[in-house]
Structure formats: structure tokens, C-alpha cells
Amino acid sequence: MALVTRSDGRAAVRSLMRAPTVALSAVVCLALGIGATTAIASAIQRALLGSLPFRAPDRLVAVFRATPQSGPLATSPESVPNYVDLARSTRSLSGLSALSRTTALVSIRGRGTEVQLDQVTGNLFAMLGVTAERGRLIEPSDDHPDRPPVAVVTDEYWRATLGADPAIIGKTLIINGAPATIVGVIRRGFRVPVGSWMFDGDIWMPIRFSTARRYSRGANYVMMVGRLAAGRTVASADAEIETLFAGLTASYPALRGEDLRVTALQPASVQDLRTPLLMLFGAVALVLLIATSNVAALLLARGVGRRLEMAVRTSLGATRWDAMRVTLAESLLITLAGAVLGLALAEAGVRTIGVLAAEQLPQLAGLGLDVPVIGFGLGLAVVVALACGAVPAWRSASVHPQNALRESRGTGKGQHRSLRSLIVFEIGLSMVLVIAAGLVLRGFARLLSNDPGFETDHVLTLTVAAPATSYPDSVVVRRFLHPVLDGIAAIPGIASVGAINSPPYVRWGSNGAIRYEGQPAMDISREPLVELGEVTPGYFAVTGQRLLGGRLLRASDDARPTSPPVVVVNKALVDRDFHGRDPVGARFYITDTSFATIVGVVSNVRNAGPILPSVPEMYWSFDQAGGGYRYPLMVRVMSGDPSSAIAAIAAAVHRVDPEAAVADAAPMRDVIARDLGQPRFYLYLLGTFAAVALVLALAGLYGVLGYVVAQRTRELGIRAALGGSTRALMALVTVDGLRMIGGGALIGLTGGWAATRVMASMLYGVSPLDARAWMGALLLMLAGGVGVTLVPAVRAARSDPVIAMRAD
């Protein structure tokens, strides 16, 4: 027997057309709930449940390095010689590949452009089971240093930069001053997630290890991806890799304190997203529960008004099931309409999420609805339809005909209790979301208020890259970087300019252990770490960091044999290592027999971004530290928008070298805004869900109070006729609403205490019990609740006793 018949459907359509407000309200509520839930389910499907687009992705693993400073769950890179030894010795992995991210200078028509370059060992693509769209991909034979350089370009780069040239295979691209033959084009959107790293470069080339890199076990810059051998598990591979690394540690004591771990590639690539996405899914589940409760309340209230109709049906011989079917048909129709509208909202929502998350959460870039998620949405709609319709249908059909025919319009206390319970439940759930959103907002506000340590207005950041073939490594700083800085400084309106290898608010760079003169040698794993900055003397004029002692770096701190190695350190290092002693003049080991001297102390900047505190850092001169061929610059203009100086700065760079590249130009305020992108993304989503939940809950409260006033029209008229004052009648309805708000708030506070225990990663230093967030949520709920009670309260106070006494 069918759940509902076609005639039931037609009757439900006619019935809903007579109550369009109820039908429209229910459809909108369900559309919001189903749409939000389906959108987040799509993100979870993509990030947490979906398989990586590689052959047998469940057999792929990542191998990460961990240190005492990084903790056991770090996703850190490894050194080349350690990779080579592991790849040669492992039997648990049928293959182990290395990947490295960098940038490259590509010369096209005499002008240099900077691109993202990913370098990989030749076995990677075959191990992943990836094929080329055109030509071929990198192969193991390409790793050999004697082979001519080859490159694979992405479909996006081929189309946008190379004009989608159909004859591109075999053509030459000048990369870092050397010709490379394009051998293939890889598919659109290709990327390899490895822990917190995302390899999605414009160009892919074979990684060829220099002799120096093959012996430097302290230069950690390659990520490792492997495939499990037949019959092996992640656990057995992890045990074998640990044993192999223990052998390396025995041979090379400098590795003591480090460790390696093997983990499945898919979970490792999304471990940072798991908690926030599950939290967001919990939030939309609450929105859906609130929406479902709202619809159930609407149908329950509608069912109370139809008690006489149901009684007549029953008295004419209809069974309880016959009486229930019409209400269930109405619920199914409402839910179907809500599901269709909800899927449309979900489609718009996932595209918006994909755009917002593209930079901060690249796993969600290009997000869209697929067949499993649409099936999830439709299945969810069926469950919601039954949940919304079952209780109201049962209530409506359970009335005894004789009792219903005797009842006046104002009766139905059981139904009233059910309605109030639903609204109290809604208020409680929405309160939980408002508390959570308030905590995230407080955390975001705290990030915004964190002092970066320097004046960010009027500062421009950019990078310049020199063609490697034009400058020997020993003279690139003197012949390229210094003339570029001099040319920029001569531009009218430029106040100061400097270079630094790792600008503030960029979470990459280099660090090393430090041992001061006079300290005994110790296990390297116990030596403190310090971030290593390379700067030009003008950098401190850009940031305006305060000189707290000694002197700043000078132009004379150069590479001449007569210039001793010197550094400037920040206050965070002094506080950690010197405990009130003057650090100026202190020396630390560069090698076992040579030293560098601390000549100055400057104030802290948040070199790791707004979330983390300032960490110990030392600043070397580019002239003494080397520097490579790529230089991040910081430029302070005297006034106005620093972006207006980009064209003049680029011209100054190209006057020094026409093939140099200028890239990533952006005001410092935009760099900071990008760094806040992930907390802002979570705030937008959670705040939106909380706002929707609050509106739904208050709408439900308003609807129930309006319904109660309508049902109590006769009672209110009698009270008015007996001398009840306007204030007393308003208080009657207002107190009723406040009781529901109070009960819901109590549930919400209890639920909020439990829910916010798991939100630490989204709060950025704010306590889950932050008093301001909790009090703000409570006041917002009380203010909104009191506001929506006023309209039905005023309507009750204006009841005409004569009309009310005539009410049925």
C-alpha cells in the first residue's frame, strides 16, 4: 500500500493553497535547512570522504619528519640524503617519490615572469597513475643530470600563457635562464596534497640533486610520497621506516631527536580541515533541526485548527491512517518544494564556498554539487518530511470524534504544550550556534587587534627575481639587488626600501639551532631554534622597528674578509636566551671554530603572522649570508596608496635587468588580510548559520505566540470584559513568550558548554567560556525574543471584548 495516494496529493495541494502563508513559510524554512546542510556535506565529501584522483589512492602514503620542536604530528619536509637512503632501502614501499616547491623565472619574449615550479622525482607520476593530456609526463630517466632539462606545463598555464599552442610539445621554454623542452601538458586542476603542503605548480620539472644537496642532511626541503608494497600496511611501513631512520641516526648523530612517521596520504592532506569542517557540519545540522522543528510546529498548529475536520472524517468511518495520510501528503509536498529550492541554494552555496576557500583551503577549490551529494540532499528531504509530518499527523488523527465535536476553539492543551516544547527546543539550538559564532567573532577580533610590531600603512610588498644565468652567485646581491634597491629609493615619493628573505606574515623561511660561545656542546635536539632572516640595512627603516640596544646592520657589513659576521636579534630571542643580560657583543657558533657576533637588538614583529606570538629571530646581512636569486622587497611610500608605486618600481627593476621578474606586488594590509583568510572564512560560514538559526527560532516563537493569541481570543475577550487592563493582557502574552525564551536559553547555555569544548582550533586564543561572547549571545537572544513577543502581545491587548465573545 502506498504511503499516500494521488488523491491524497491533490487534496493536500488544495489544502495548502488555502493556507499559502503556512506553506510558503514551511518551504522557506526547509530550503534554508536542506540547502545549508547539503552545501557543507558537499565540502565534507570533497575534503574528508572523497578519494584523491589517483590510482588506488588508499595505498598512497606520506612520510613526514618530526622534531622535538614541531611535535609528533608535524608534516615537515626531509633532507635529500635521507630521502635517497630511505628510497634505496625500503621494502614496505614499492616506490618513494620526492617533491619540492619553489619559484622560477620564465623568460617569454625578453621579459621575465615568476611562476610556481614544482620539482619531482621521475617516478612520481607513474606511481600516482597519472597520464598526460598531451605528450608525456616526467619519467625516471629524466632525473639523470646528463639528460637535457624537460618541463611539463599545466593545462591552465598552457592556455593562459602559451596561447594553447597545439604544437607546444617539443618547444623550448627558458626557465631560470636555461632552456627546457616542454614534453607534456597535464590535466586541468592537477594537484598533489601532502600534509599542509599543496603541490599545484604552473610548471613541473625533474628534481636533480646537486652534489652539495646529496650530502647536506640539515637542509630539509623535500616532501615524500610513497605507495605501499603488496601485502604491506601503513603500520608495517611506519615500523620499517622508523627502523631505517634509527640506523641513519646512529650513523649521523646530528639527526638525534628527529623522527619519521608514515601516514595515509588522504587523511594527512586534510587533517587541519577535519575539526573545522565537522564543526560546521554540526552547525548546519542544528540549523536543519531548527528548520524541521519550525515546520513541525507550523503543521502541528495547523492540525489543531483542523481537529473538527479530522473528527468528521473519523466519524464518517475513516481510519486513523486515512486521517493521517492527508497531513503526511502535505508534509511531503512542502518538503519536496523545500528540497528543490534547497538544492538550488546549495548549488549557489557550494560555489560561493569554493571561491571563498580557493586560497586558504585549496582542497575545496572549484567545489560543486555531484550526484552523491544530490542524493544525500534528496534522502535528507525524505527523512525531514517524515519527521515534520509524523507527529502532527498522529496528533491530528488521534482526536476522538465526540471530544473534538464538543471542543471549543480555545482547547487543545496537549497541542499547545507540544508547540511550546518545539519552540523551546529551537531557541536552545539557535542559542548554541549564536554562542559558537560569538566565540569565533571574539577570536577574529583578537587577531585583528594583535599588533604586527610595525606600521603597516603605506607599505608595499613584492618580489623581484634575477635570471640566474646573468649573475654568478657570488655577485648577484652586489650587481643586482643593491642597484635595484638604489633605483627604487630614487623614485619620488619612496620613503625607504629593503629586502628580507621571509617577510612578516609569511609562514615559511629557515631556522637553525643556536649555541653560544662558552656553552658546552649538547644534543642538537636540545639546542634552541632561531628563525634566520636575511635583510638589507634599509629593511629596518621600512618596518620602523625600535632599536633597543647596540646598532643596526650597515652597508659595511658585507662579504669582505675584513668584515666579521654580525647579526641583529629581536627581543623575543633576548627574553628567551639572556634573561636580563645584555646580549650585545655575545657570540655564537657558526662552525665548530668560527663565530658570529650580536651587534644590536630590535623590537619584535609578528614574523609568523597574527595567530602566533613573535618567535626568536636573528637578522643577517644579505651580503654575508648569500641570498640566491629571488628577493622579497618591502617598500614604504611617503603617503597615499602604495599600490600606485608598482609601475614605477617595476620600471626601476627592469632598468637594472630587463629580464628580471616583478611578482606578488600587494599592499601590506592585503597580505595581512590574506593571512586572516581562514579564520574569516570560518567566521562567515558559522555567522551565517547562526543568523539563519536565530531568525528561524524567533520566527517560530512569533508564529507560536500569534497562534496562541488567536486560540485564546475568547479568553482574552472575557478578561477584557471583566476589566482586564491593556498592560495585564500584554503581560499575559509576554510572560508566556519569556518562559519559552528562558527555557530555550537554559538549554542553549547547557548545550553551548558542551559544544564549545571542541572549538579550540577555531578560537585563536579565546577561552570557550569567554564571558563577553556568552553574555552577548544571551542578550541577543533575549532582545530578539522580547522583540517578537511585542506584536502578538499588542494584538492581545487590543482584543475587542464584543468580537472576542462571539468567537467560536
Coordinates of N, CA, C and O in Angstrom, one line a residue, residues 1 8 310 313-314 317-327 397:
M1 N 0.9 -1.2 0.0 CA 0.0 0.0 0.0 C 0.9 1.2 0.0 O 1.8 1.3 0.7
D8 N -4.8 11.8 -2.4 CA -4.2 12.5 -1.2 C -3.4 13.7 -1.6 O -3.5 14.7 -1.0
M310 N -10.9 16.5 11.1 CA -10.5 15.2 11.3 C -11.5 14.4 12.0 O -11.7 13.2 11.8
R313 N -14.1 13.3 9.6 CA -13.6 12.2 8.8 C -13.7 10.9 9.5 O -14.1 9.9 9.0
T314 N -13.3 11.0 10.8 CA -13.3 9.8 11.6 C -14.7 9.3 11.9 O -15.0 8.1 11.8
G317 N -16.2 7.2 9.3 CA -15.7 5.8 9.0 C -14.2 5.8 8.6 O -13.7 4.7 8.4
A318 N -13.6 6.9 8.5 CA -12.1 6.9 8.1 C -11.3 6.4 9.3 O -11.6 6.6 10.4
T319 N -10.3 5.6 8.9 CA -9.4 5.0 9.9 C -8.4 6.1 10.3 O -8.3 7.2 9.7
R320 N -7.6 5.9 11.4 CA -6.6 6.8 11.8 C -5.6 7.0 10.6 O -5.1 8.2 10.4
W321 N -5.2 5.9 10.0 CA -4.3 6.1 8.9 C -4.8 6.9 7.7 O -4.1 7.7 7.2
D322 N -6.1 6.8 7.4 CA -6.8 7.6 6.4 C -6.7 9.1 6.8 O -6.4 9.9 5.9
A323 N -6.9 9.3 8.1 CA -6.9 10.7 8.5 C -5.4 11.3 8.5 O -5.2 12.5 8.2
M324 N -4.4 10.4 8.8 CA -3.1 10.9 8.8 C -2.5 11.1 7.4 O -1.6 12.0 7.2
R325 N -3.0 10.4 6.4 CA -2.4 10.5 5.1 C -2.5 11.9 4.5 O -1.5 12.3 3.8
V326 N -3.5 12.6 4.7 CA -3.6 14.0 4.1 C -2.5 14.9 4.7 O -1.8 15.6 4.0
T327 N -2.3 14.8 6.0 CA -1.3 15.6 6.6 C 0.1 15.2 6.2 O 0.9 16.0 5.9
A397 N -4.8 13.0 13.9 CA -5.7 11.8 13.7 C -6.1 11.1 15.0 O -6.9 10.3 15.0

